[in-house]
Coordinates of C-alpha atoms and ligand atoms in Angstrom, one line a residue:
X12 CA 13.0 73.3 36.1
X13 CA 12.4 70.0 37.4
X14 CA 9.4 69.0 39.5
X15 CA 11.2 68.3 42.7
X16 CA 7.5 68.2 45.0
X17 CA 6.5 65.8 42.5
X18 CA 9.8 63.3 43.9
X19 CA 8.8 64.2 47.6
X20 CA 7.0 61.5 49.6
X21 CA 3.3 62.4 50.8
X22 CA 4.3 61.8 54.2
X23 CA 7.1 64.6 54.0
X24 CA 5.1 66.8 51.9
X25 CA 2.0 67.0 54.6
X26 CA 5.2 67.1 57.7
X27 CA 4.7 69.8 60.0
X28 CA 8.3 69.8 61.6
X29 CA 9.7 69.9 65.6
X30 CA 9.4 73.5 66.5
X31 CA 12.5 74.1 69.1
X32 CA 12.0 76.3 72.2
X33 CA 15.4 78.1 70.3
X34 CA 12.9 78.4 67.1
X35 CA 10.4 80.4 69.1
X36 CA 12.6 82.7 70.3
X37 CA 16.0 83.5 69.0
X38 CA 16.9 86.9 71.2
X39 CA 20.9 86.4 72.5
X40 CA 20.1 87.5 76.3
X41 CA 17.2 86.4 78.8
X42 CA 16.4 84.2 81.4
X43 CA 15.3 80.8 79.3
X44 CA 13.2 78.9 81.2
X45 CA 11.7 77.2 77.8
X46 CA 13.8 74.5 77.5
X47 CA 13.8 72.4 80.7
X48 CA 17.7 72.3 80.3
X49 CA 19.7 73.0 83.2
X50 CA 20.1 76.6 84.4
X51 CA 23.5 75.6 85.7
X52 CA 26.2 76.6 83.7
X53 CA 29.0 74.1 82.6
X54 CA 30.1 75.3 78.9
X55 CA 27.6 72.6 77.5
X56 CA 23.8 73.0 79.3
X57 CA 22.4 74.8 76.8
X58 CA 21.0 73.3 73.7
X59 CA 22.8 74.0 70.1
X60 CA 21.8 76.0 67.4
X61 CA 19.6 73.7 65.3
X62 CA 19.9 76.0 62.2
X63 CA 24.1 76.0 62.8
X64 CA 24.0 79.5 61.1
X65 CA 27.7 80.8 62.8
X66 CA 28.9 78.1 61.3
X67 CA 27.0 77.7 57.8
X68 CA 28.1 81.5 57.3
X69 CA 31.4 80.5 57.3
X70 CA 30.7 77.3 55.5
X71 CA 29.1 80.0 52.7
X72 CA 32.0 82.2 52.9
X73 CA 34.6 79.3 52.2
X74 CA 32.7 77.4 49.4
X75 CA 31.5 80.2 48.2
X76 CA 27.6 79.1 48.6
X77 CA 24.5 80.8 49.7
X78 CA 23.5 79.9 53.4
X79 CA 20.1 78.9 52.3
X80 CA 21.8 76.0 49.7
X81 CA 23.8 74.8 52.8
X82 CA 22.7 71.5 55.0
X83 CA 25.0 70.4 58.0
X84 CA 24.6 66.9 58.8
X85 CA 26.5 64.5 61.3
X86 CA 28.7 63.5 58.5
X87 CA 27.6 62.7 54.9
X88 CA 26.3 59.8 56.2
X89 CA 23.3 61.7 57.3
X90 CA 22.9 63.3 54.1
X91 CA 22.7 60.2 52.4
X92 CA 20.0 58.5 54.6
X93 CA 17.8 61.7 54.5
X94 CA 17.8 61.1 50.3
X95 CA 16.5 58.3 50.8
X96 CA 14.1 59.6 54.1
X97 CA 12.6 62.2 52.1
X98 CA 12.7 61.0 48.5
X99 CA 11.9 57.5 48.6
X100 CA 8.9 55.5 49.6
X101 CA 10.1 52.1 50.8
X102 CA 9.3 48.5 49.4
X103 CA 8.0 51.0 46.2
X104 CA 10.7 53.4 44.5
X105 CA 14.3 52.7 43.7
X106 CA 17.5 54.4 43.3
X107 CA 20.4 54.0 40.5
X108 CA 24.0 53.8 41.5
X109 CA 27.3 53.1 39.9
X110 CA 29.6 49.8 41.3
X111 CA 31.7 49.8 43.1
X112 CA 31.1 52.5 44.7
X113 CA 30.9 53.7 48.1
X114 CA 29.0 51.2 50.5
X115 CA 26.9 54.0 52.6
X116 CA 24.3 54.1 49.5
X117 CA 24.1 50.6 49.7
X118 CA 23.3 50.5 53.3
X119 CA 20.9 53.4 54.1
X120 CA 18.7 52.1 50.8
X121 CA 18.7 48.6 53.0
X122 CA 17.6 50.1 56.4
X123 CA 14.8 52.7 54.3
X124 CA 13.6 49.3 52.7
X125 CA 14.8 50.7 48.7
X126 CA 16.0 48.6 45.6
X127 CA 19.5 49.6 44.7
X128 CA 19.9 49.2 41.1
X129 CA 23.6 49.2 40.6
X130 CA 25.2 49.9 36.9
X131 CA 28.7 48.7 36.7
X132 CA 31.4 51.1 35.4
X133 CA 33.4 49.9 32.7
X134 CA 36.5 47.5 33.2
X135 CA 38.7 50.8 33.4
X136 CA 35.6 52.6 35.9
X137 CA 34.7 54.9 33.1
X138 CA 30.9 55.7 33.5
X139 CA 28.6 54.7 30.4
X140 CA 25.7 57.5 30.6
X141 CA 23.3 55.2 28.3
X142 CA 23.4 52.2 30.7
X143 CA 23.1 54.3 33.9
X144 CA 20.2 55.8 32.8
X145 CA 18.6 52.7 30.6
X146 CA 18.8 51.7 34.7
X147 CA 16.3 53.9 35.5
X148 CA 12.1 53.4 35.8
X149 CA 9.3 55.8 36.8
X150 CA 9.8 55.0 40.4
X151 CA 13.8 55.8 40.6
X152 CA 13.6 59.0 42.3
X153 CA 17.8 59.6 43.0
X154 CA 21.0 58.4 40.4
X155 CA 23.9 58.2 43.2
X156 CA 27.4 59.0 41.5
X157 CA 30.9 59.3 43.5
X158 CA 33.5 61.9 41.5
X159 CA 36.3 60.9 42.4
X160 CA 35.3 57.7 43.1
X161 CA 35.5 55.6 45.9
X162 CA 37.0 53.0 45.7
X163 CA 38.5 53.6 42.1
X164 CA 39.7 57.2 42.5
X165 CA 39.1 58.0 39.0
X166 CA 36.8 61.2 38.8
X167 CA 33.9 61.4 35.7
X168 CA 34.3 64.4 33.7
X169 CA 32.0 67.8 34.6
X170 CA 30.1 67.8 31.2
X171 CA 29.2 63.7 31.9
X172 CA 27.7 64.6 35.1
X173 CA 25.9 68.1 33.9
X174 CA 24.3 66.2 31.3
X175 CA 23.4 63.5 33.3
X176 CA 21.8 66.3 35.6
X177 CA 19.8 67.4 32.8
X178 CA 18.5 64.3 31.1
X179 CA 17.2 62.8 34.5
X180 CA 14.4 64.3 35.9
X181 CA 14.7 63.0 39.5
X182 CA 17.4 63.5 41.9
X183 CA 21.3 63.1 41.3
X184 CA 23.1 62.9 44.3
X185 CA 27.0 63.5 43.4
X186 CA 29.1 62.5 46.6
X187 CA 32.4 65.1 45.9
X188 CA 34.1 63.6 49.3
X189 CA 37.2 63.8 47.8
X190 CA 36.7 66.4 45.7
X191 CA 39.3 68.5 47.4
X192 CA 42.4 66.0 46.0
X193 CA 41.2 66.3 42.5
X194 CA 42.1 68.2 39.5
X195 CA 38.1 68.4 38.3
X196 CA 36.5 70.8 39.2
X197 CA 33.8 70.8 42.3
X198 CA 29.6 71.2 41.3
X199 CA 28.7 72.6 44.7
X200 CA 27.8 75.7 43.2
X201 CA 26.2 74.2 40.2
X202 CA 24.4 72.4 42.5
X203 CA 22.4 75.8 44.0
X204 CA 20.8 76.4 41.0
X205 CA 20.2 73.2 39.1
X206 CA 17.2 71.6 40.6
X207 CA 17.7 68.1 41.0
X208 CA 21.9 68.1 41.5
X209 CA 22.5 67.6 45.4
X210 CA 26.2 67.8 45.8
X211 CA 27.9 66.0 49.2
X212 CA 30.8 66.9 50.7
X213 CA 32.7 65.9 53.7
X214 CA 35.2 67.6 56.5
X215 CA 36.4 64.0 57.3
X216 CA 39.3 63.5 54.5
X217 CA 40.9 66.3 53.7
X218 CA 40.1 68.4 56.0
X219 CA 41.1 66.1 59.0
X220 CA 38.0 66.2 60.7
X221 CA 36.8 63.0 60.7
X222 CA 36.1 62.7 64.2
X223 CA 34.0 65.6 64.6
X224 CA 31.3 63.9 62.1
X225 CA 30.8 67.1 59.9
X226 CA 29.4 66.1 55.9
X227 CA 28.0 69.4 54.0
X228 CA 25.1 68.8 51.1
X229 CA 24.5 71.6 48.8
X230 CA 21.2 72.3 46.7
X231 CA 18.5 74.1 45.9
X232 CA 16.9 75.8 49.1
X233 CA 13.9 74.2 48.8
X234 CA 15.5 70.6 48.7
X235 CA 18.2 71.5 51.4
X236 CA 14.5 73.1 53.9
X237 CA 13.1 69.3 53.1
X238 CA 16.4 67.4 54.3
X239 CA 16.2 70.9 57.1
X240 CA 12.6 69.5 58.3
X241 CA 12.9 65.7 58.2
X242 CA 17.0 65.6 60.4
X243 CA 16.9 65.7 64.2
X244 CA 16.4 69.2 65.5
X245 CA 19.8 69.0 67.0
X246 CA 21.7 66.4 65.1
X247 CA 24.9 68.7 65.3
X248 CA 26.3 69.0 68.9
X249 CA 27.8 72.1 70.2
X250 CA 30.7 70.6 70.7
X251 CA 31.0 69.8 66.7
X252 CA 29.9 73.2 66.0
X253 CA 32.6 74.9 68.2
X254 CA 35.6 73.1 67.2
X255 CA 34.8 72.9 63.5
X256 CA 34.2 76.6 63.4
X257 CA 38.2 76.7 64.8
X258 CA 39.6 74.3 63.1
X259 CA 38.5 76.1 59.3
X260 CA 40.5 78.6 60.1
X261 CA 43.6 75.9 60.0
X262 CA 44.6 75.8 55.8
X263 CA 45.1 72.7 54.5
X264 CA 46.4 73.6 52.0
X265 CA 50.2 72.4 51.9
X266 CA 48.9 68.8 53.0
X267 CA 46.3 68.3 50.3
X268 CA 49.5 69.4 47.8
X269 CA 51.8 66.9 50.1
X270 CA 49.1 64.0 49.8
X271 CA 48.9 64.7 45.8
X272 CA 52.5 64.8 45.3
X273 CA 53.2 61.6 47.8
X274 CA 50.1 60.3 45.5
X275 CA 52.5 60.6 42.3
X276 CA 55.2 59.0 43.6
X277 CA 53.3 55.9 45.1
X278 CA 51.9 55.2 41.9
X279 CA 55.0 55.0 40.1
X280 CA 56.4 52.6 43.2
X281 CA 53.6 50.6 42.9
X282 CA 53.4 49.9 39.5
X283 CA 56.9 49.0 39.2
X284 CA 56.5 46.2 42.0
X285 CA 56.4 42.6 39.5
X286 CA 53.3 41.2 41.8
X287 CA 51.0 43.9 41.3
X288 CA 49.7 44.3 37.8
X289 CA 47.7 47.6 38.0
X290 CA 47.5 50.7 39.3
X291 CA 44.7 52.2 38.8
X292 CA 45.0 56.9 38.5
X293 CA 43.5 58.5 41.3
X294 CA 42.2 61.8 41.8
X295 CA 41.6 61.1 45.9
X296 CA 43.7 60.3 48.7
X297 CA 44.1 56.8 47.7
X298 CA 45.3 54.2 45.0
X299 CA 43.6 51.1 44.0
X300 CA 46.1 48.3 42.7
X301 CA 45.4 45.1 41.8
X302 CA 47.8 42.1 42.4
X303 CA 47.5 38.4 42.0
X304 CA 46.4 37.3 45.4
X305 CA 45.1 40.3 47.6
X306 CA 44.4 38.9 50.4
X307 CA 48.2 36.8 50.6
X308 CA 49.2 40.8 50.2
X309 CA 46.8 41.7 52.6
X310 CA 48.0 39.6 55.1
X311 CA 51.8 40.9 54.5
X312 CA 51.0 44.4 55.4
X313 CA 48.9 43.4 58.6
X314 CA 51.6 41.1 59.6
X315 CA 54.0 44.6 59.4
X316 CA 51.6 46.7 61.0
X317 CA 50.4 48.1 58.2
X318 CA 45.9 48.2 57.5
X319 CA 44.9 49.1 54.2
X320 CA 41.4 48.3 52.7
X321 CA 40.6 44.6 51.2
X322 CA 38.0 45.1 48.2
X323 CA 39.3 41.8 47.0
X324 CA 35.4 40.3 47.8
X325 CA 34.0 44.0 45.6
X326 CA 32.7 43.4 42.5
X327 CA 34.4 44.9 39.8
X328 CA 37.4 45.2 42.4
X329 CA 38.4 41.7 42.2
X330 CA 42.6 41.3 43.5
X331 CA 42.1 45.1 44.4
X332 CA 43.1 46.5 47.6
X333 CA 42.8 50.3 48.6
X334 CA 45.7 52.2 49.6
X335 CA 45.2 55.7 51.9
X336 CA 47.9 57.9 51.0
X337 CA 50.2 58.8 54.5
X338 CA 52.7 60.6 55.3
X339 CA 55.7 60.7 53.4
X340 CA 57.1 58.5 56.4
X341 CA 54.3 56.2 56.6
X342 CA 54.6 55.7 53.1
X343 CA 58.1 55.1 53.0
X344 CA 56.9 51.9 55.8
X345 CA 54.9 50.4 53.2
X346 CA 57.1 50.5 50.0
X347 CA 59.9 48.7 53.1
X348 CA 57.4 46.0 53.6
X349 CA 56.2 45.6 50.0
X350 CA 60.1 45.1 49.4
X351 CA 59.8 41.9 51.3
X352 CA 56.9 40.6 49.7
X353 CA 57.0 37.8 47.7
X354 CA 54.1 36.3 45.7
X355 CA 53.2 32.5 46.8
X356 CA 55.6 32.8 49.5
X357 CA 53.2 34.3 52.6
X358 CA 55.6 34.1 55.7
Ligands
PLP415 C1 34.6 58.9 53.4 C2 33.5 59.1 52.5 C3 32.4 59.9 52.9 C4 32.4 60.6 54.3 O1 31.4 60.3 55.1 P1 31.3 61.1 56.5 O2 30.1 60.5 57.0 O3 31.2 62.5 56.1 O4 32.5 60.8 57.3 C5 31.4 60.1 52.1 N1 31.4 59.6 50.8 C6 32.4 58.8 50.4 C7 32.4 58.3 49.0 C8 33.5 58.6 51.2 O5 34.5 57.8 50.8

């Protein structure tokens, strides 16, 4: 087992947490006059459940995760800045991370005040183990992967990451936000028991949530009660809880199936256009191609209505842009406008 209090900062490890009036007494029915909130009703004058256990239970019933390896965060976002919050002690440790990658890491290190050390994939976004980890020192206390990757798409194979788990011995934070479009299998579960794995996940892309800011991060209890103690007491409005607790019981099944099929046939339409000279496989909800002059095509789709992402200025992305996949309609709109595309010819 690794030595998880040993990666803890002092300041966490001494933290006596907010106590909630709802902490001190949980009974269903009373008068509560502990709380100062308004004894009015109006569907939202009470505060939420800090704990979100009606909706973690489900959450454990549908990823098939122990309540006590669940934390509920206002998006993954959260998730990733309370890594850093509890783990790292600014202007002294570091984290590792693979580029490109997803920006959020990138970010939340900046605002905590920690070093990014960023390994770059391989020309084809493979992952070399040896490098990532020749990356890290004595004070790198998390290794930050994305499987499937953002913005590459390609996922890293199970065994890499499990044995990437085992020879570090600080944290490895694997963000599975897309995990639901891909053929690899998920490490949520994995992640329970390992002792350093923390495994993100997110309701905003498949799960067509993204408004309701819900992001999910499974571990080991004692690492998900140290993200538990250092969040805001109630960083998950009611209003988040309710309508994410309805909306799981919507499948979304048949779209995630739509998305991967509509994800075959883009690729092949993509790769036969003459201007763009890659395209790289995906196991997400979105395609990376590269073309001679991105942002000329860039500016082709916008001029048609059409936004897709410009990682032109990425490293490692150079020419690239990123393509959602829509809805069979929507994508029929951009194959129409790449049709009238012509390289070195910008209307
Ligand atoms: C979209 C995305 C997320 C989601 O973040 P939320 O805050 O949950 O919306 C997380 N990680 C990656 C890599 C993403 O692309």
């Amino acid at each position: 087992m690794k030595d998880i209090e040993g990666l803890v900062r002092p300041n966490i490890a001494r933290l006596s947490p907010y106590s909630t009036a709802r902490d001190e007494y949980q009974g269903p029915l009373g008068i509560f006059l502990d709380a100062n909130e308004s004894p009015y009703e109006t569907g939202w004058n009470r505060y939420p459940d800090p704990h979100q256990k009606v909706l973690k239970a489900r959450i454990s019933e549908i990823k098939g995760v122990p309540v006590d390896s669940i934390f509920l965060g206002n998006g993954s976002d959260e998730a990733i800045d309370l890594v850093f919050r509890v783990f790292c002690v600014p202007c002294k440790d570091n984290v590792v991370a693979i580029s490109p990658s997803y920006g959020m890491y990138q970010v939340a290190a900046q605002t905590n005040d920690i070093e990014v050390r960023n390994v770059p994939l391989e020309a084809d976004f493979s992952l070399d183990s040896a490098k990532l980890l020749a990356a890290a020192d004595a004070c790198t206390k998390a290794i930050f992967l994305c499987s499937p990757n953002n913005p590459s798409g390609n996922a890293f194979p199970v065994e890499q990451i499990l044995d990437i788990v085992e020879r570090f011995d600080g944290l490895v934070v694997l963000d599975e936000a897309y995990a639901d479009f891909s053929s690899i299998p998920s490490l949520a579960k994995e992640a329970c028991t390992r002792g350093n794995l923390i495994v993100l996940q997110t309701l905003s892309k498949a799960r067509g949530m993204a408004a309701l800011r819900l992001g999910m991060a499974f571990s080991t209890p004692r690492i998900i009660e140290l993200m538990s103690m250092v969040k805001y007491p109630y960083n998950i409005n009611q209003a988040a809880q309710s309508l994410v607790l309805k909306q799981l019981e919507e499948s979304v099944e048949t779209q995630v199936e739509e998305i991967k099929a509509e994800r075959a046939l883009a690729y092949d339409r993509l790769a036969a256009y003459p201007f763009i000279s890659k395209v790289f496989p995906s196991e997400a909800n979105f395609l990376l191609v590269r073309t001679a002059d991105a942002d000329a095509l860039y500016d082709h789709l916008i001029a048609d209505g059409i936004i897709v992402r410009n990682r032109n200025r990425i490293a490692g992305c150079e020419g690239c842009l990123r393509i959602t996949i829509g809805t069979p309609e929507e994508n029929r709109k951009l194959y129409k406008s790449l049709e009238t595309y012509e390289e070195g010819n910008i209307r």
